[in-house]
C-alpha cells in the first residue's frame, strides 16, 4: 500500500516539470521583435543614432549632406522611400549603413512599420 502511494507520488512529481515550458517567458521571449506602435523618439532615433548619425549629422562631411537627426530632418527620407529602401537594400537606393553590415531584421521592421504608419512624430 505504501509503495503504491509512493509510486503515484513520484509519477505526479515527475510530470509537473512538463508544464514548465508553458510559462509566458518561453512562449513569448522578451527578445521577440515588437514592431507595432513604433515611436520616433524611443525607437527610430536611437536606431539612427546607433548606426547612421556618425555620418548623417548636421556637421558631418561624410554623410552626403543628409541629416538624420530629429523628426523634421528624417521625414523627407521616410516619405520618399529612400530611408526604408536604403536599409533594406532594395530598389536603386544606396545600401545603408554605408560600408557596414545590414541592420538586424527587427530594426528594419521597426523602421518600415514607422514609415507605413505615416512617419509620426511620436
Ligand atoms: C559611413 C557613413 C554612413 C553611414 C554610417 C550611413 N550612411 Fe547613409 N549615406 C552615406 C553617404 C556617403 C551617402 C550618399 C550616397 C552614397 O555615397 O552611397 C548616403 C546616403 C543615404 C541615403 C540616400 C540614399 C539614396 O539612394 O537616395 C539615405 C536614405 C541614407 N544614407 C540613410 C542612412 C541610414 C538610415 C543609415 C543607418 C542605418 C545610414 N545612412 C548610414 C553615408 C553613410
PDB file of C-alpha atoms in Angstrom, residues 36-122:
ATOM      1  CA  UNK A  36       3.950  47.653 -33.581  1.00  0.00           C
ATOM      2  CA  UNK A  37       3.265  51.173 -32.295  1.00  0.00           C
ATOM      3  CA  UNK A  38       6.794  52.265 -33.089  1.00  0.00           C
ATOM      4  CA  UNK A  39       7.815  55.590 -31.577  1.00  0.00           C
ATOM      5  CA  UNK A  40      10.094  58.043 -33.354  1.00  0.00           C
ATOM      6  CA  UNK A  41      11.709  59.248 -30.127  1.00  0.00           C
ATOM      7  CA  UNK A  42      12.046  55.881 -28.410  1.00  0.00           C
ATOM      8  CA  UNK A  43      12.692  53.523 -31.326  1.00  0.00           C
ATOM      9  CA  UNK A  44      13.644  55.267 -34.565  1.00  0.00           C
ATOM     10  CA  UNK A  45      16.018  57.990 -33.411  1.00  0.00           C
ATOM     11  CA  UNK A  46      18.008  55.533 -31.222  1.00  0.00           C
ATOM     12  CA  UNK A  47      18.439  53.190 -34.232  1.00  0.00           C
ATOM     13  CA  UNK A  48      19.645  56.116 -36.353  1.00  0.00           C
ATOM     14  CA  UNK A  49      21.887  57.394 -33.550  1.00  0.00           C
ATOM     15  CA  UNK A  50      23.481  53.996 -33.277  1.00  0.00           C
ATOM     16  CA  UNK A  51      24.007  53.146 -36.946  1.00  0.00           C
ATOM     17  CA  UNK A  52      23.655  56.300 -39.019  1.00  0.00           C
ATOM     18  CA  UNK A  53      24.308  59.547 -37.183  1.00  0.00           C
ATOM     19  CA  UNK A  54      28.086  59.260 -37.181  1.00  0.00           C
ATOM     20  CA  UNK A  55      27.802  60.124 -40.891  1.00  0.00           C
ATOM     21  CA  UNK A  56      24.343  61.669 -41.093  1.00  0.00           C
ATOM     22  CA  UNK A  57      24.527  64.629 -38.715  1.00  0.00           C
ATOM     23  CA  UNK A  58      24.464  68.360 -39.384  1.00  0.00           C
ATOM     24  CA  UNK A  59      28.212  68.889 -39.125  1.00  0.00           C
ATOM     25  CA  UNK A  60      29.373  65.766 -40.929  1.00  0.00           C
ATOM     26  CA  UNK A  61      31.277  65.931 -44.185  1.00  0.00           C
ATOM     27  CA  UNK A  62      30.901  62.195 -44.851  1.00  0.00           C
ATOM     28  CA  UNK A  63      27.106  61.911 -44.877  1.00  0.00           C
ATOM     29  CA  UNK A  64      26.477  63.482 -48.286  1.00  0.00           C
ATOM     30  CA  UNK A  65      24.671  66.372 -46.584  1.00  0.00           C
ATOM     31  CA  UNK A  66      21.894  64.045 -45.431  1.00  0.00           C
ATOM     32  CA  UNK A  67      20.987  64.839 -41.816  1.00  0.00           C
ATOM     33  CA  UNK A  68      19.052  62.180 -39.916  1.00  0.00           C
ATOM     34  CA  UNK A  69      18.743  63.904 -36.558  1.00  0.00           C
ATOM     35  CA  UNK A  70      15.267  65.000 -35.448  1.00  0.00           C
ATOM     36  CA  UNK A  71      11.862  64.186 -36.896  1.00  0.00           C
ATOM     37  CA  UNK A  72      11.685  67.117 -39.337  1.00  0.00           C
ATOM     38  CA  UNK A  73      15.034  66.186 -40.853  1.00  0.00           C
ATOM     39  CA  UNK A  74      14.235  62.471 -41.189  1.00  0.00           C
ATOM     40  CA  UNK A  75      10.710  62.933 -42.567  1.00  0.00           C
ATOM     41  CA  UNK A  76      11.616  63.680 -46.227  1.00  0.00           C
ATOM     42  CA  UNK A  77      13.669  60.456 -46.456  1.00  0.00           C
ATOM     43  CA  UNK A  78      10.860  58.490 -44.829  1.00  0.00           C
ATOM     44  CA  UNK A  79       8.235  59.756 -47.256  1.00  0.00           C
ATOM     45  CA  UNK A  80      10.419  59.459 -50.361  1.00  0.00           C
ATOM     46  CA  UNK A  81      11.026  55.771 -49.637  1.00  0.00           C
ATOM     47  CA  UNK A  82      14.796  56.161 -49.524  1.00  0.00           C
ATOM     48  CA  UNK A  83      15.071  55.517 -45.770  1.00  0.00           C
ATOM     49  CA  UNK A  84      13.449  52.076 -45.961  1.00  0.00           C
ATOM     50  CA  UNK A  85      14.890  51.287 -49.390  1.00  0.00           C
ATOM     51  CA  UNK A  86      18.428  52.038 -48.277  1.00  0.00           C
ATOM     52  CA  UNK A  87      18.294  49.925 -45.106  1.00  0.00           C
ATOM     53  CA  UNK A  88      16.529  47.042 -46.898  1.00  0.00           C
ATOM     54  CA  UNK A  89      18.983  47.241 -49.805  1.00  0.00           C
ATOM     55  CA  UNK A  90      16.117  47.386 -52.281  1.00  0.00           C
ATOM     56  CA  UNK A  91      15.477  49.425 -55.369  1.00  0.00           C
ATOM     57  CA  UNK A  92      18.191  51.712 -56.681  1.00  0.00           C
ATOM     58  CA  UNK A  93      18.909  53.232 -53.280  1.00  0.00           C
ATOM     59  CA  UNK A  94      22.390  53.345 -51.871  1.00  0.00           C
ATOM     60  CA  UNK A  95      22.755  50.472 -49.367  1.00  0.00           C
ATOM     61  CA  UNK A  96      22.903  51.720 -45.738  1.00  0.00           C
ATOM     62  CA  UNK A  97      24.565  51.788 -43.329  1.00  0.00           C
ATOM     63  CA  UNK A  98      27.334  52.526 -45.812  1.00  0.00           C
ATOM     64  CA  UNK A  99      30.285  50.120 -45.684  1.00  0.00           C
ATOM     65  CA  UNK A 100      28.774  48.230 -42.730  1.00  0.00           C
ATOM     66  CA  UNK A 101      26.606  45.183 -42.289  1.00  0.00           C
ATOM     67  CA  UNK A 102      22.873  45.427 -42.793  1.00  0.00           C
ATOM     68  CA  UNK A 103      20.754  46.369 -39.760  1.00  0.00           C
ATOM     69  CA  UNK A 104      19.176  43.395 -37.997  1.00  0.00           C
ATOM     70  CA  UNK A 105      15.690  42.331 -39.100  1.00  0.00           C
ATOM     71  CA  UNK A 106      13.996  43.813 -36.051  1.00  0.00           C
ATOM     72  CA  UNK A 107      15.423  47.294 -36.613  1.00  0.00           C
ATOM     73  CA  UNK A 108      14.457  47.176 -40.288  1.00  0.00           C
ATOM     74  CA  UNK A 109      10.944  46.014 -39.336  1.00  0.00           C
ATOM     75  CA  UNK A 110      10.611  48.926 -36.901  1.00  0.00           C
ATOM     76  CA  UNK A 111      11.739  51.481 -39.483  1.00  0.00           C
ATOM     77  CA  UNK A 112       9.360  50.065 -42.057  1.00  0.00           C
ATOM     78  CA  UNK A 113       6.445  49.891 -39.620  1.00  0.00           C
ATOM     79  CA  UNK A 114       7.007  53.517 -38.537  1.00  0.00           C
ATOM     80  CA  UNK A 115       7.042  54.697 -42.176  1.00  0.00           C
ATOM     81  CA  UNK A 116       3.914  52.665 -43.003  1.00  0.00           C
ATOM     82  CA  UNK A 117       2.186  54.276 -40.005  1.00  0.00           C
ATOM     83  CA  UNK A 118       2.770  57.658 -41.659  1.00  0.00           C
ATOM     84  CA  UNK A 119       6.140  58.514 -40.047  1.00  0.00           C
ATOM     85  CA  UNK A 120       4.528  60.112 -36.955  1.00  0.00           C
ATOM     86  CA  UNK A 121       6.443  62.440 -34.641  1.00  0.00           C
ATOM     87  CA  UNK A 122       5.611  60.377 -31.583  1.00  0.00           C
TER      88      UNK A 122
END
